[in-house]
């Protein structure tokens, strides 16, 4: 079984590359590390695609032009992006949406809880796993071969070419020599040891929101051989999620939206940051780092009865008690300390008549450190509810540096037959921060470019 | 209702409520997302809104081997069957059919056919056509109660259902919306119009929707044929047999063909589908019911084709036996789902308006 193009990885970017290469007439093999049930990497957990458009397009309303899109990206990355590649990703996104539909992806009309995103983001009907299913069906029709549970162990870089690929499958080692290789195998966040080397011991307590199969083996192998990298190993997209979430693969349901209506304390029952700093989607990502900096990398959210219905339902029910002391005991917090933290907070709350749950309402504490600058209402109405918070890592930023053709390089110049797409090169565009749906944009745009270039090289 | 089934469905539904990726697939998810805390009645209502199309299962990132182990189509199918059994009157009959459906269907068809043959042997009919085999009086005496008793039973069951799901005063708008949804079987279109996932994993197809529509419309045509025949008999003094170009035949023949074909198609889809995504305990009953319905239609058609041959009396006995079984078993078989589903759709329309 000899193939022109081998794609390493099995998520969105890999599938886009594989389908594009196959449509260009080459024979394609996908090597996916995960078993079939877990195929698709982090794309399984995604939900939408951020898309530029000059007018209504598919499910998208109004328009969302290049400059606004780029400005949004600049805001979240604080300028840490490659402007050329960013513009390429943004511009190409518009033609991607109909391409995605042509390859089996269904989008859904604007939804109840996400109306603010109906202009900028197209939502997959059924979410990322249904997109992945659609792409695998299309791939099968295109004659693409897929090996599941195929772990790539080594890419031999000889001069300016990948000479061969070693991988294990079905308990045996294999060596293949394709003409072109696309790496789309994600980040390394599921390798706790690597995370620990980059982050320090705190990383042992991190939860991984996505697939347990993104262990960065191919990335490490290529970096060891001098392939150029981008991003820092200690940069990752980390959010605060429900502390009871599974170690791996908890996905979207482990998010907790209740922080703005709460006080958050550490294991010593002390507050440590302004819970009301900004609307939650914007501040969500910084709480991963805030919690990571606390003892044992854990935080505790305390709300009362009047706030329970103000945020999205969570996957695990909150702990519930009639008194703050009871709640503290259930959560393993020092009861008297929590009591005094709550009393202190309550005493600092002022006029709440302007309370407005969905916008910055300026209902703030006075004379309290740290302050709560919005939605500050005393925690007084039983029953009281508590959630624990832990740091949840979505993906890492360290990756392969690529050019506008998605091609990888060493210091000596481009590697003639190696391209990268998806999270494994996203750091080339997304230096820090995150923009909802932009990971899928990068994966789709650069997956298609990588597939096109790999096919052109192979034929 | 069984608390463990409801509790498992609730566990899963709460995960769905925190995810919401499936919002666009069918009526279940918008209904689910309306509530933060799901009462037992809410779960029962969701169960009866579900068509077991499996779109959500194949899209779900939390199915086994994931530790959340979601299988919402199965969880709701189990609650659904349990709800029919619990609200059915008299209840023990329902429980038996769902577990021994095939055997009960065969036994009752044969039993009733034997009964009709016995009637034939005892009394001479003295009429024309089929009435030469069985007198019109005998048929009415048997079928009138066999038609109305099940309807009364269903009415009692649906009343219990309605109060358990918190139904309010029924308005015309809700009823119209519910009938519209049922007529199109919109919940089987997958939300995007490419159909559902039933017979071949995550492939979208309209097969189940179309098979289901063939059964529904075939059944309604057959029912119309019988109704028109009854009216013609009583009000126009036009007793059977009817010629080809008559309303009973014009409804009955296409209806019978649709119904037979729909049932065969549905059985073949069911055989290809993954049984672990449905209610394992109801599989036999469901299958028995579709087979019975298909046999009603097929024997009716056979009667039309072979009505002038010697096989007629035997065929007629079998056909009447199957029709009688079908009517009498209606409140306790899958047939009840049509009534429950329509009721659930009316309740859903009410909640959408609220």
PDB file of C-alpha atoms in Angstrom, chain B residues 35-296:
ATOM      1  CA  UNK B  35     -35.998  23.983  31.470  1.00  0.00           C
ATOM      2  CA  UNK B  36     -33.064  24.171  33.811  1.00  0.00           C
ATOM      3  CA  UNK B  37     -34.404  21.499  36.138  1.00  0.00           C
ATOM      4  CA  UNK B  38     -36.237  18.632  34.507  1.00  0.00           C
ATOM      5  CA  UNK B  39     -39.198  17.166  36.378  1.00  0.00           C
ATOM      6  CA  UNK B  40     -40.350  13.575  35.834  1.00  0.00           C
ATOM      7  CA  UNK B  41     -43.119  14.981  33.641  1.00  0.00           C
ATOM      8  CA  UNK B  42     -40.571  16.903  31.556  1.00  0.00           C
ATOM      9  CA  UNK B  43     -38.603  13.708  30.983  1.00  0.00           C
ATOM     10  CA  UNK B  44     -41.761  11.812  29.966  1.00  0.00           C
ATOM     11  CA  UNK B  45     -42.642  14.587  27.535  1.00  0.00           C
ATOM     12  CA  UNK B  46     -39.128  14.588  26.018  1.00  0.00           C
ATOM     13  CA  UNK B  47     -39.311  10.820  25.665  1.00  0.00           C
ATOM     14  CA  UNK B  48     -42.520  11.059  23.665  1.00  0.00           C
ATOM     15  CA  UNK B  49     -41.160  13.847  21.462  1.00  0.00           C
ATOM     16  CA  UNK B  50     -38.187  11.673  20.499  1.00  0.00           C
ATOM     17  CA  UNK B  51     -38.419   9.761  17.210  1.00  0.00           C
ATOM     18  CA  UNK B  52     -35.372   7.596  17.906  1.00  0.00           C
ATOM     19  CA  UNK B  53     -33.755   9.020  14.757  1.00  0.00           C
ATOM     20  CA  UNK B  54     -30.301   8.839  16.399  1.00  0.00           C
ATOM     21  CA  UNK B  55     -28.973  12.063  14.881  1.00  0.00           C
ATOM     22  CA  UNK B  56     -27.946  13.249  18.329  1.00  0.00           C
ATOM     23  CA  UNK B  57     -26.233   9.964  19.172  1.00  0.00           C
ATOM     24  CA  UNK B  58     -23.882  10.038  16.205  1.00  0.00           C
ATOM     25  CA  UNK B  59     -23.127  13.740  16.722  1.00  0.00           C
ATOM     26  CA  UNK B  60     -22.447  13.277  20.418  1.00  0.00           C
ATOM     27  CA  UNK B  61     -18.929  13.714  21.737  1.00  0.00           C
ATOM     28  CA  UNK B  62     -19.918  11.949  24.985  1.00  0.00           C
ATOM     29  CA  UNK B  63     -21.047   8.509  23.823  1.00  0.00           C
ATOM     30  CA  UNK B  64     -19.218   5.415  25.082  1.00  0.00           C
ATOM     31  CA  UNK B  65     -16.313   4.844  25.497  1.00  0.00           C
ATOM     32  CA  UNK B  66     -16.469   8.355  26.989  1.00  0.00           C
ATOM     33  CA  UNK B  67     -17.131   8.101  30.702  1.00  0.00           C
ATOM     34  CA  UNK B  68     -20.324  10.196  30.406  1.00  0.00           C
ATOM     35  CA  UNK B  69     -21.708   7.274  28.363  1.00  0.00           C
ATOM     36  CA  UNK B  70     -24.503   9.159  26.641  1.00  0.00           C
ATOM     37  CA  UNK B  71     -27.082   7.252  24.646  1.00  0.00           C
ATOM     38  CA  UNK B  72     -30.057   9.577  24.701  1.00  0.00           C
ATOM     39  CA  UNK B  73     -32.078   7.753  22.008  1.00  0.00           C
ATOM     40  CA  UNK B  74     -31.986   4.590  24.116  1.00  0.00           C
ATOM     41  CA  UNK B  75     -32.633   6.331  27.438  1.00  0.00           C
ATOM     42  CA  UNK B  76     -35.653   8.143  26.021  1.00  0.00           C
ATOM     43  CA  UNK B  77     -36.918   5.001  24.251  1.00  0.00           C
ATOM     44  CA  UNK B  78     -36.941   3.190  27.586  1.00  0.00           C
ATOM     45  CA  UNK B  79     -38.796   5.994  29.335  1.00  0.00           C
ATOM     46  CA  UNK B  80     -41.200   6.189  26.402  1.00  0.00           C
ATOM     47  CA  UNK B  81     -42.124   2.511  26.582  1.00  0.00           C
ATOM     48  CA  UNK B  82     -42.396   2.756  30.340  1.00  0.00           C
ATOM     49  CA  UNK B  83     -44.721   5.753  30.006  1.00  0.00           C
ATOM     50  CA  UNK B  84     -47.036   3.868  27.628  1.00  0.00           C
ATOM     51  CA  UNK B  85     -47.067   0.880  29.930  1.00  0.00           C
ATOM     52  CA  UNK B  86     -47.730   2.993  32.986  1.00  0.00           C
ATOM     53  CA  UNK B  87     -50.524   5.043  31.456  1.00  0.00           C
ATOM     54  CA  UNK B  88     -52.105   2.192  29.480  1.00  0.00           C
ATOM     55  CA  UNK B  89     -55.442   0.958  30.681  1.00  0.00           C
ATOM     56  CA  UNK B  90     -55.587  -1.879  31.573  1.00  0.00           C
ATOM     57  CA  UNK B  91     -51.838  -1.810  32.205  1.00  0.00           C
ATOM     58  CA  UNK B  92     -50.893  -5.529  32.425  1.00  0.00           C
ATOM     59  CA  UNK B  93     -51.900  -6.068  28.786  1.00  0.00           C
ATOM     60  CA  UNK B  94     -49.451  -3.389  27.652  1.00  0.00           C
ATOM     61  CA  UNK B  95     -46.525  -4.869  29.541  1.00  0.00           C
ATOM     62  CA  UNK B  96     -47.155  -8.248  27.999  1.00  0.00           C
ATOM     63  CA  UNK B  97     -47.310  -6.937  24.457  1.00  0.00           C
ATOM     64  CA  UNK B  98     -44.079  -5.034  24.627  1.00  0.00           C
ATOM     65  CA  UNK B  99     -42.218  -8.107  25.745  1.00  0.00           C
ATOM     66  CA  UNK B 100     -44.087 -10.783  23.777  1.00  0.00           C
ATOM     67  CA  UNK B 101     -45.419  -8.751  20.891  1.00  0.00           C
ATOM     68  CA  UNK B 102     -44.685 -11.101  18.027  1.00  0.00           C
ATOM     69  CA  UNK B 103     -46.184 -14.129  19.732  1.00  0.00           C
ATOM     70  CA  UNK B 104     -49.251 -12.251  20.916  1.00  0.00           C
ATOM     71  CA  UNK B 105     -49.866 -10.824  17.443  1.00  0.00           C
ATOM     72  CA  UNK B 106     -49.660 -14.235  15.768  1.00  0.00           C
ATOM     73  CA  UNK B 107     -51.782 -15.911  18.425  1.00  0.00           C
ATOM     74  CA  UNK B 108     -54.492 -13.285  18.274  1.00  0.00           C
ATOM     75  CA  UNK B 109     -54.619 -13.181  14.482  1.00  0.00           C
ATOM     76  CA  UNK B 110     -54.958 -16.961  14.321  1.00  0.00           C
ATOM     77  CA  UNK B 111     -57.371 -17.041  17.223  1.00  0.00           C
ATOM     78  CA  UNK B 112     -59.651 -14.439  15.731  1.00  0.00           C
ATOM     79  CA  UNK B 113     -59.406 -16.007  12.293  1.00  0.00           C
ATOM     80  CA  UNK B 114     -60.501 -19.297  13.808  1.00  0.00           C
ATOM     81  CA  UNK B 115     -63.351 -17.489  15.486  1.00  0.00           C
ATOM     82  CA  UNK B 116     -64.489 -16.041  12.171  1.00  0.00           C
ATOM     83  CA  UNK B 117     -64.273 -19.415  10.529  1.00  0.00           C
ATOM     84  CA  UNK B 118     -66.320 -20.885  13.344  1.00  0.00           C
ATOM     85  CA  UNK B 119     -68.975 -18.206  12.878  1.00  0.00           C
ATOM     86  CA  UNK B 120     -69.014 -19.097   9.229  1.00  0.00           C
ATOM     87  CA  UNK B 121     -69.485 -22.789   9.946  1.00  0.00           C
ATOM     88  CA  UNK B 122     -72.248 -22.228  12.451  1.00  0.00           C
ATOM     89  CA  UNK B 123     -74.409 -19.784  10.605  1.00  0.00           C
ATOM     90  CA  UNK B 124     -75.108 -19.282   6.967  1.00  0.00           C
ATOM     91  CA  UNK B 125     -74.688 -15.693   5.944  1.00  0.00           C
ATOM     92  CA  UNK B 126     -77.054 -15.338   3.075  1.00  0.00           C
ATOM     93  CA  UNK B 127     -75.478 -12.164   1.667  1.00  0.00           C
ATOM     94  CA  UNK B 128     -73.436 -11.173  -1.360  1.00  0.00           C
ATOM     95  CA  UNK B 129     -69.660 -11.099  -1.784  1.00  0.00           C
ATOM     96  CA  UNK B 130     -67.848 -11.138   1.560  1.00  0.00           C
ATOM     97  CA  UNK B 131     -71.165 -11.092   3.347  1.00  0.00           C
ATOM     98  CA  UNK B 132     -71.788 -14.505   1.853  1.00  0.00           C
ATOM     99  CA  UNK B 133     -68.963 -15.660   4.072  1.00  0.00           C
ATOM    100  CA  UNK B 134     -69.796 -13.585   7.159  1.00  0.00           C
ATOM    101  CA  UNK B 135     -72.999 -11.729   7.688  1.00  0.00           C
ATOM    102  CA  UNK B 136     -72.800  -7.978   7.945  1.00  0.00           C
ATOM    103  CA  UNK B 137     -74.517  -8.159  11.306  1.00  0.00           C
ATOM    104  CA  UNK B 138     -71.867 -10.475  12.704  1.00  0.00           C
ATOM    105  CA  UNK B 139     -69.075  -8.176  11.513  1.00  0.00           C
ATOM    106  CA  UNK B 140     -70.661  -5.095  13.046  1.00  0.00           C
ATOM    107  CA  UNK B 141     -71.379  -6.872  16.307  1.00  0.00           C
ATOM    108  CA  UNK B 142     -67.705  -7.749  16.588  1.00  0.00           C
ATOM    109  CA  UNK B 143     -66.011  -4.680  15.129  1.00  0.00           C
ATOM    110  CA  UNK B 144     -68.048  -1.885  16.624  1.00  0.00           C
ATOM    111  CA  UNK B 145     -66.949  -2.577  20.205  1.00  0.00           C
ATOM    112  CA  UNK B 146     -63.501  -3.596  18.934  1.00  0.00           C
ATOM    113  CA  UNK B 147     -63.172  -0.130  17.460  1.00  0.00           C
ATOM    114  CA  UNK B 148     -64.575   1.950  20.294  1.00  0.00           C
ATOM    115  CA  UNK B 149     -63.159   0.098  23.298  1.00  0.00           C
ATOM    116  CA  UNK B 150     -59.539   0.734  22.258  1.00  0.00           C
ATOM    117  CA  UNK B 151     -60.360   4.380  21.613  1.00  0.00           C
ATOM    118  CA  UNK B 152     -61.839   4.679  25.092  1.00  0.00           C
ATOM    119  CA  UNK B 153     -58.782   2.992  26.539  1.00  0.00           C
ATOM    120  CA  UNK B 154     -56.464   5.357  24.647  1.00  0.00           C
ATOM    121  CA  UNK B 155     -58.466   8.350  25.812  1.00  0.00           C
ATOM    122  CA  UNK B 156     -57.967   7.295  29.425  1.00  0.00           C
ATOM    123  CA  UNK B 157     -54.238   6.775  28.835  1.00  0.00           C
ATOM    124  CA  UNK B 158     -53.723  10.095  27.089  1.00  0.00           C
ATOM    125  CA  UNK B 159     -55.608  11.922  29.805  1.00  0.00           C
ATOM    126  CA  UNK B 160     -53.142  10.505  32.347  1.00  0.00           C
ATOM    127  CA  UNK B 161     -50.257  11.495  30.092  1.00  0.00           C
ATOM    128  CA  UNK B 162     -51.627  15.000  29.630  1.00  0.00           C
ATOM    129  CA  UNK B 163     -51.829  15.646  33.339  1.00  0.00           C
ATOM    130  CA  UNK B 164     -48.367  14.184  33.982  1.00  0.00           C
ATOM    131  CA  UNK B 165     -46.737  16.538  31.466  1.00  0.00           C
ATOM    132  CA  UNK B 166     -48.639  19.545  32.803  1.00  0.00           C
ATOM    133  CA  UNK B 167     -50.785  20.093  29.726  1.00  0.00           C
ATOM    134  CA  UNK B 168     -53.088  23.084  29.722  1.00  0.00           C
ATOM    135  CA  UNK B 169     -56.269  23.979  27.789  1.00  0.00           C
ATOM    136  CA  UNK B 170     -55.862  22.858  24.213  1.00  0.00           C
ATOM    137  CA  UNK B 171     -56.050  25.599  21.592  1.00  0.00           C
ATOM    138  CA  UNK B 172     -56.472  25.260  17.854  1.00  0.00           C
ATOM    139  CA  UNK B 173     -53.087  26.785  17.035  1.00  0.00           C
ATOM    140  CA  UNK B 174     -51.185  24.146  19.003  1.00  0.00           C
ATOM    141  CA  UNK B 175     -53.220  21.366  17.452  1.00  0.00           C
ATOM    142  CA  UNK B 176     -52.603  22.742  13.965  1.00  0.00           C
ATOM    143  CA  UNK B 177     -48.876  22.970  14.565  1.00  0.00           C
ATOM    144  CA  UNK B 178     -48.762  19.435  15.968  1.00  0.00           C
ATOM    145  CA  UNK B 179     -50.617  17.991  12.978  1.00  0.00           C
ATOM    146  CA  UNK B 180     -48.312  19.922  10.652  1.00  0.00           C
ATOM    147  CA  UNK B 181     -45.235  18.471  12.348  1.00  0.00           C
ATOM    148  CA  UNK B 182     -46.685  14.958  12.225  1.00  0.00           C
ATOM    149  CA  UNK B 183     -47.858  15.243   8.620  1.00  0.00           C
ATOM    150  CA  UNK B 184     -44.390  16.197   7.411  1.00  0.00           C
ATOM    151  CA  UNK B 185     -42.589  14.149  10.072  1.00  0.00           C
ATOM    152  CA  UNK B 186     -40.350  17.151  10.367  1.00  0.00           C
ATOM    153  CA  UNK B 187     -38.544  15.705  13.366  1.00  0.00           C
ATOM    154  CA  UNK B 188     -37.200  12.951  11.126  1.00  0.00           C
ATOM    155  CA  UNK B 189     -35.660  15.378   8.660  1.00  0.00           C
ATOM    156  CA  UNK B 190     -32.608  15.993  10.845  1.00  0.00           C
ATOM    157  CA  UNK B 191     -33.149  19.737  11.115  1.00  0.00           C
ATOM    158  CA  UNK B 192     -31.063  20.320   7.991  1.00  0.00           C
ATOM    159  CA  UNK B 193     -33.370  18.472   5.634  1.00  0.00           C
ATOM    160  CA  UNK B 194     -31.021  15.593   4.838  1.00  0.00           C
ATOM    161  CA  UNK B 195     -32.860  13.104   7.027  1.00  0.00           C
ATOM    162  CA  UNK B 196     -31.760  11.133  10.035  1.00  0.00           C
ATOM    163  CA  UNK B 197     -29.236   8.489  11.060  1.00  0.00           C
ATOM    164  CA  UNK B 198     -30.914   5.144  11.437  1.00  0.00           C
ATOM    165  CA  UNK B 199     -29.943   2.267   9.221  1.00  0.00           C
ATOM    166  CA  UNK B 200     -26.285   2.980   8.523  1.00  0.00           C
ATOM    167  CA  UNK B 201     -24.503   4.728  11.371  1.00  0.00           C
ATOM    168  CA  UNK B 202     -23.887   8.422  10.753  1.00  0.00           C
ATOM    169  CA  UNK B 203     -25.102   8.491   7.154  1.00  0.00           C
ATOM    170  CA  UNK B 204     -28.089  10.811   6.748  1.00  0.00           C
ATOM    171  CA  UNK B 205     -31.016   9.338   4.884  1.00  0.00           C
ATOM    172  CA  UNK B 206     -34.713   9.945   4.408  1.00  0.00           C
ATOM    173  CA  UNK B 207     -35.468   6.215   4.316  1.00  0.00           C
ATOM    174  CA  UNK B 208     -37.002   6.002   7.766  1.00  0.00           C
ATOM    175  CA  UNK B 209     -38.978   9.187   7.309  1.00  0.00           C
ATOM    176  CA  UNK B 210     -40.389   8.024   3.986  1.00  0.00           C
ATOM    177  CA  UNK B 211     -41.131   4.507   5.204  1.00  0.00           C
ATOM    178  CA  UNK B 212     -42.899   6.022   8.165  1.00  0.00           C
ATOM    179  CA  UNK B 213     -44.898   8.340   5.918  1.00  0.00           C
ATOM    180  CA  UNK B 214     -45.873   5.412   3.692  1.00  0.00           C
ATOM    181  CA  UNK B 215     -47.211   3.627   6.758  1.00  0.00           C
ATOM    182  CA  UNK B 216     -49.025   6.682   8.075  1.00  0.00           C
ATOM    183  CA  UNK B 217     -50.611   7.687   4.791  1.00  0.00           C
ATOM    184  CA  UNK B 218     -51.247   4.091   3.776  1.00  0.00           C
ATOM    185  CA  UNK B 219     -53.006   3.528   7.069  1.00  0.00           C
ATOM    186  CA  UNK B 220     -55.054   6.703   6.748  1.00  0.00           C
ATOM    187  CA  UNK B 221     -56.116   5.764   3.190  1.00  0.00           C
ATOM    188  CA  UNK B 222     -57.170   2.297   4.350  1.00  0.00           C
ATOM    189  CA  UNK B 223     -59.017   3.846   7.243  1.00  0.00           C
ATOM    190  CA  UNK B 224     -60.695   6.312   4.874  1.00  0.00           C
ATOM    191  CA  UNK B 225     -61.678   3.423   2.619  1.00  0.00           C
ATOM    192  CA  UNK B 226     -63.368   1.611   5.500  1.00  0.00           C
ATOM    193  CA  UNK B 227     -65.048   4.789   6.722  1.00  0.00           C
ATOM    194  CA  UNK B 228     -66.392   5.675   3.296  1.00  0.00           C
ATOM    195  CA  UNK B 229     -67.617   2.113   2.866  1.00  0.00           C
ATOM    196  CA  UNK B 230     -69.443   2.337   6.167  1.00  0.00           C
ATOM    197  CA  UNK B 231     -71.104   5.598   5.217  1.00  0.00           C
ATOM    198  CA  UNK B 232     -72.093   4.228   1.826  1.00  0.00           C
ATOM    199  CA  UNK B 233     -73.579   1.188   3.495  1.00  0.00           C
ATOM    200  CA  UNK B 234     -75.674   3.070   6.026  1.00  0.00           C
ATOM    201  CA  UNK B 235     -76.561   6.317   4.349  1.00  0.00           C
ATOM    202  CA  UNK B 236     -76.579   5.569   0.623  1.00  0.00           C
ATOM    203  CA  UNK B 237     -77.835   2.028   0.843  1.00  0.00           C
ATOM    204  CA  UNK B 238     -74.839   0.921  -1.190  1.00  0.00           C
ATOM    205  CA  UNK B 239     -73.538  -2.265   0.439  1.00  0.00           C
ATOM    206  CA  UNK B 240     -70.249  -3.912  -0.515  1.00  0.00           C
ATOM    207  CA  UNK B 241     -68.775  -5.275  -2.748  1.00  0.00           C
ATOM    208  CA  UNK B 242     -67.649  -2.088  -4.480  1.00  0.00           C
ATOM    209  CA  UNK B 243     -66.285  -1.772  -8.013  1.00  0.00           C
ATOM    210  CA  UNK B 244     -62.746  -0.660  -8.804  1.00  0.00           C
ATOM    211  CA  UNK B 245     -63.844   2.911  -9.615  1.00  0.00           C
ATOM    212  CA  UNK B 246     -65.414   3.575  -6.259  1.00  0.00           C
ATOM    213  CA  UNK B 247     -64.135   5.584  -3.329  1.00  0.00           C
ATOM    214  CA  UNK B 248     -63.553   2.625  -1.006  1.00  0.00           C
ATOM    215  CA  UNK B 249     -61.390   0.967  -3.658  1.00  0.00           C
ATOM    216  CA  UNK B 250     -59.673   4.180  -4.758  1.00  0.00           C
ATOM    217  CA  UNK B 251     -58.627   4.779  -1.169  1.00  0.00           C
ATOM    218  CA  UNK B 252     -58.131   1.170  -0.224  1.00  0.00           C
ATOM    219  CA  UNK B 253     -55.910  -0.146  -2.991  1.00  0.00           C
ATOM    220  CA  UNK B 254     -53.212   2.568  -2.966  1.00  0.00           C
ATOM    221  CA  UNK B 255     -53.532   2.648   0.825  1.00  0.00           C
ATOM    222  CA  UNK B 256     -52.977  -1.087   1.078  1.00  0.00           C
ATOM    223  CA  UNK B 257     -49.997  -0.944  -1.264  1.00  0.00           C
ATOM    224  CA  UNK B 258     -48.440   1.974   0.640  1.00  0.00           C
ATOM    225  CA  UNK B 259     -49.060   0.372   3.994  1.00  0.00           C
ATOM    226  CA  UNK B 260     -47.678  -3.023   2.969  1.00  0.00           C
ATOM    227  CA  UNK B 261     -44.634  -1.507   1.313  1.00  0.00           C
ATOM    228  CA  UNK B 262     -44.043   0.900   4.195  1.00  0.00           C
ATOM    229  CA  UNK B 263     -44.144  -1.904   6.747  1.00  0.00           C
ATOM    230  CA  UNK B 264     -41.758  -4.109   4.775  1.00  0.00           C
ATOM    231  CA  UNK B 265     -39.401  -1.157   4.305  1.00  0.00           C
ATOM    232  CA  UNK B 266     -39.592  -0.260   7.972  1.00  0.00           C
ATOM    233  CA  UNK B 267     -38.857  -3.843   9.014  1.00  0.00           C
ATOM    234  CA  UNK B 268     -35.803  -3.953   6.762  1.00  0.00           C
ATOM    235  CA  UNK B 269     -34.547  -0.639   8.178  1.00  0.00           C
ATOM    236  CA  UNK B 270     -35.118  -1.886  11.675  1.00  0.00           C
ATOM    237  CA  UNK B 271     -33.138  -5.038  10.969  1.00  0.00           C
ATOM    238  CA  UNK B 272     -30.201  -2.969   9.719  1.00  0.00           C
ATOM    239  CA  UNK B 273     -30.212  -0.500  12.600  1.00  0.00           C
ATOM    240  CA  UNK B 274     -28.117  -0.726  15.729  1.00  0.00           C
ATOM    241  CA  UNK B 275     -30.342  -2.292  18.371  1.00  0.00           C
ATOM    242  CA  UNK B 276     -28.318  -0.836  21.226  1.00  0.00           C
ATOM    243  CA  UNK B 277     -29.601   2.643  20.362  1.00  0.00           C
ATOM    244  CA  UNK B 278     -33.198   1.690  21.017  1.00  0.00           C
ATOM    245  CA  UNK B 279     -35.123   0.030  23.813  1.00  0.00           C
ATOM    246  CA  UNK B 280     -33.936  -3.565  23.759  1.00  0.00           C
ATOM    247  CA  UNK B 281     -37.014  -4.727  25.660  1.00  0.00           C
ATOM    248  CA  UNK B 282     -39.404  -3.271  23.117  1.00  0.00           C
ATOM    249  CA  UNK B 283     -37.700  -4.618  20.013  1.00  0.00           C
ATOM    250  CA  UNK B 284     -39.836  -7.745  19.749  1.00  0.00           C
ATOM    251  CA  UNK B 285     -43.039  -5.849  20.406  1.00  0.00           C
ATOM    252  CA  UNK B 286     -42.211  -3.147  17.878  1.00  0.00           C
ATOM    253  CA  UNK B 287     -41.323  -5.662  15.258  1.00  0.00           C
ATOM    254  CA  UNK B 288     -44.419  -7.760  15.966  1.00  0.00           C
ATOM    255  CA  UNK B 289     -46.563  -4.676  15.605  1.00  0.00           C
ATOM    256  CA  UNK B 290     -45.119  -3.624  12.247  1.00  0.00           C
ATOM    257  CA  UNK B 291     -45.499  -7.189  10.999  1.00  0.00           C
ATOM    258  CA  UNK B 292     -49.131  -7.242  12.149  1.00  0.00           C
ATOM    259  CA  UNK B 293     -49.875  -3.912  10.480  1.00  0.00           C
ATOM    260  CA  UNK B 294     -48.202  -5.094   7.292  1.00  0.00           C
ATOM    261  CA  UNK B 295     -50.207  -8.304   7.387  1.00  0.00           C
ATOM    262  CA  UNK B 296     -53.480  -6.389   7.779  1.00  0.00           C
TER     263      UNK B 296
END
